[in-house]
């Protein structure tokens, strides 16, 4: 994959993770669904940041 595609993918992962984390934190869907959305969003945000740093270091 090209570096531009990887860069856009990592940014997309960060944005989706941030949105999912906010959705899980602010809605009242019940304990398991809200917790899963929040933790998955937090994890996706961290993974996106790590991939972003790795891609920037490769350039």
JSON list of C-alpha atoms in Angstrom, two decimals:
[
{"chain": "A", "resi": 1, "resn": "UNK", "atom": "CA", "xyz": [0.00, 0.00, 0.00]},
{"chain": "A", "resi": 2, "resn": "UNK", "atom": "CA", "xyz": [1.14, 3.54, -0.65]},
{"chain": "A", "resi": 3, "resn": "UNK", "atom": "CA", "xyz": [2.14, 5.73, 2.27]},
{"chain": "A", "resi": 4, "resn": "UNK", "atom": "CA", "xyz": [-0.70, 8.17, 1.51]},
{"chain": "A", "resi": 5, "resn": "UNK", "atom": "CA", "xyz": [-3.25, 5.37, 1.74]},
{"chain": "A", "resi": 6, "resn": "UNK", "atom": "CA", "xyz": [-1.75, 4.13, 5.00]},
{"chain": "A", "resi": 7, "resn": "UNK", "atom": "CA", "xyz": [-1.76, 7.66, 6.38]},
{"chain": "A", "resi": 8, "resn": "UNK", "atom": "CA", "xyz": [-5.42, 8.19, 5.48]},
{"chain": "A", "resi": 9, "resn": "UNK", "atom": "CA", "xyz": [-6.33, 4.79, 6.91]},
{"chain": "A", "resi": 10, "resn": "UNK", "atom": "CA", "xyz": [-4.65, 5.56, 10.24]},
{"chain": "A", "resi": 11, "resn": "UNK", "atom": "CA", "xyz": [-6.42, 8.93, 10.41]},
{"chain": "A", "resi": 12, "resn": "UNK", "atom": "CA", "xyz": [-9.74, 7.24, 9.63]},
{"chain": "A", "resi": 13, "resn": "UNK", "atom": "CA", "xyz": [-9.15, 4.68, 12.40]},
{"chain": "A", "resi": 14, "resn": "UNK", "atom": "CA", "xyz": [-8.43, 7.49, 14.86]},
{"chain": "A", "resi": 15, "resn": "UNK", "atom": "CA", "xyz": [-11.59, 9.40, 13.90]},
{"chain": "A", "resi": 16, "resn": "UNK", "atom": "CA", "xyz": [-13.83, 6.33, 14.01]},
{"chain": "A", "resi": 17, "resn": "UNK", "atom": "CA", "xyz": [-12.36, 5.34, 17.37]},
{"chain": "A", "resi": 18, "resn": "UNK", "atom": "CA", "xyz": [-12.93, 8.82, 18.78]},
{"chain": "A", "resi": 19, "resn": "UNK", "atom": "CA", "xyz": [-16.54, 8.86, 17.55]},
{"chain": "A", "resi": 20, "resn": "UNK", "atom": "CA", "xyz": [-17.25, 5.36, 18.84]},
{"chain": "A", "resi": 21, "resn": "UNK", "atom": "CA", "xyz": [-15.76, 6.21, 22.22]},
{"chain": "A", "resi": 22, "resn": "UNK", "atom": "CA", "xyz": [-17.93, 9.32, 22.45]},
{"chain": "A", "resi": 23, "resn": "UNK", "atom": "CA", "xyz": [-21.00, 7.34, 21.42]},
{"chain": "A", "resi": 24, "resn": "UNK", "atom": "CA", "xyz": [-20.36, 4.70, 24.05]},
{"chain": "A", "resi": 25, "resn": "UNK", "atom": "CA", "xyz": [-19.71, 7.32, 26.74]},
{"chain": "A", "resi": 26, "resn": "UNK", "atom": "CA", "xyz": [-22.75, 9.51, 26.12]},
{"chain": "A", "resi": 27, "resn": "UNK", "atom": "CA", "xyz": [-25.58, 7.09, 25.28]},
{"chain": "A", "resi": 28, "resn": "UNK", "atom": "CA", "xyz": [-27.59, 4.97, 27.69]},
{"chain": "A", "resi": 29, "resn": "UNK", "atom": "CA", "xyz": [-27.78, 1.66, 25.83]},
{"chain": "A", "resi": 30, "resn": "UNK", "atom": "CA", "xyz": [-27.08, -0.53, 28.82]},
{"chain": "A", "resi": 31, "resn": "UNK", "atom": "CA", "xyz": [-23.96, -1.81, 30.46]},
{"chain": "A", "resi": 32, "resn": "UNK", "atom": "CA", "xyz": [-22.49, -4.25, 27.93]},
{"chain": "A", "resi": 33, "resn": "UNK", "atom": "CA", "xyz": [-23.15, -2.28, 24.74]},
{"chain": "A", "resi": 34, "resn": "UNK", "atom": "CA", "xyz": [-21.98, 1.10, 26.03]},
{"chain": "A", "resi": 35, "resn": "UNK", "atom": "CA", "xyz": [-18.89, -0.41, 27.64]},
{"chain": "A", "resi": 36, "resn": "UNK", "atom": "CA", "xyz": [-17.93, -2.33, 24.51]},
{"chain": "A", "resi": 37, "resn": "UNK", "atom": "CA", "xyz": [-18.38, 0.76, 22.31]},
{"chain": "A", "resi": 38, "resn": "UNK", "atom": "CA", "xyz": [-16.35, 2.92, 24.69]},
{"chain": "A", "resi": 39, "resn": "UNK", "atom": "CA", "xyz": [-13.47, 0.46, 25.11]},
{"chain": "A", "resi": 40, "resn": "UNK", "atom": "CA", "xyz": [-13.36, -0.46, 21.42]},
{"chain": "A", "resi": 41, "resn": "UNK", "atom": "CA", "xyz": [-13.33, 3.22, 20.47]},
{"chain": "A", "resi": 42, "resn": "UNK", "atom": "CA", "xyz": [-10.55, 3.96, 22.94]},
{"chain": "A", "resi": 43, "resn": "UNK", "atom": "CA", "xyz": [-8.52, 1.02, 21.61]},
{"chain": "A", "resi": 44, "resn": "UNK", "atom": "CA", "xyz": [-9.03, 2.06, 17.98]},
{"chain": "A", "resi": 45, "resn": "UNK", "atom": "CA", "xyz": [-7.89, 5.59, 18.79]},
{"chain": "A", "resi": 46, "resn": "UNK", "atom": "CA", "xyz": [-4.68, 4.31, 20.42]},
{"chain": "A", "resi": 47, "resn": "UNK", "atom": "CA", "xyz": [-4.02, 1.91, 17.52]},
{"chain": "A", "resi": 48, "resn": "UNK", "atom": "CA", "xyz": [-4.58, 4.71, 15.00]},
{"chain": "A", "resi": 49, "resn": "UNK", "atom": "CA", "xyz": [-2.10, 6.96, 16.84]},
{"chain": "A", "resi": 50, "resn": "UNK", "atom": "CA", "xyz": [0.51, 4.19, 16.93]},
{"chain": "A", "resi": 51, "resn": "UNK", "atom": "CA", "xyz": [0.10, 3.44, 13.21]},
{"chain": "A", "resi": 52, "resn": "UNK", "atom": "CA", "xyz": [0.27, 7.17, 12.44]},
{"chain": "A", "resi": 53, "resn": "UNK", "atom": "CA", "xyz": [3.59, 7.48, 14.29]},
{"chain": "A", "resi": 54, "resn": "UNK", "atom": "CA", "xyz": [5.00, 4.40, 12.56]},
{"chain": "A", "resi": 55, "resn": "UNK", "atom": "CA", "xyz": [4.01, 5.71, 9.11]},
{"chain": "A", "resi": 56, "resn": "UNK", "atom": "CA", "xyz": [5.52, 9.14, 9.80]},
{"chain": "A", "resi": 57, "resn": "UNK", "atom": "CA", "xyz": [8.78, 7.49, 10.96]},
{"chain": "A", "resi": 58, "resn": "UNK", "atom": "CA", "xyz": [8.97, 5.47, 7.71]},
{"chain": "A", "resi": 59, "resn": "UNK", "atom": "CA", "xyz": [8.92, 8.58, 5.54]}
]
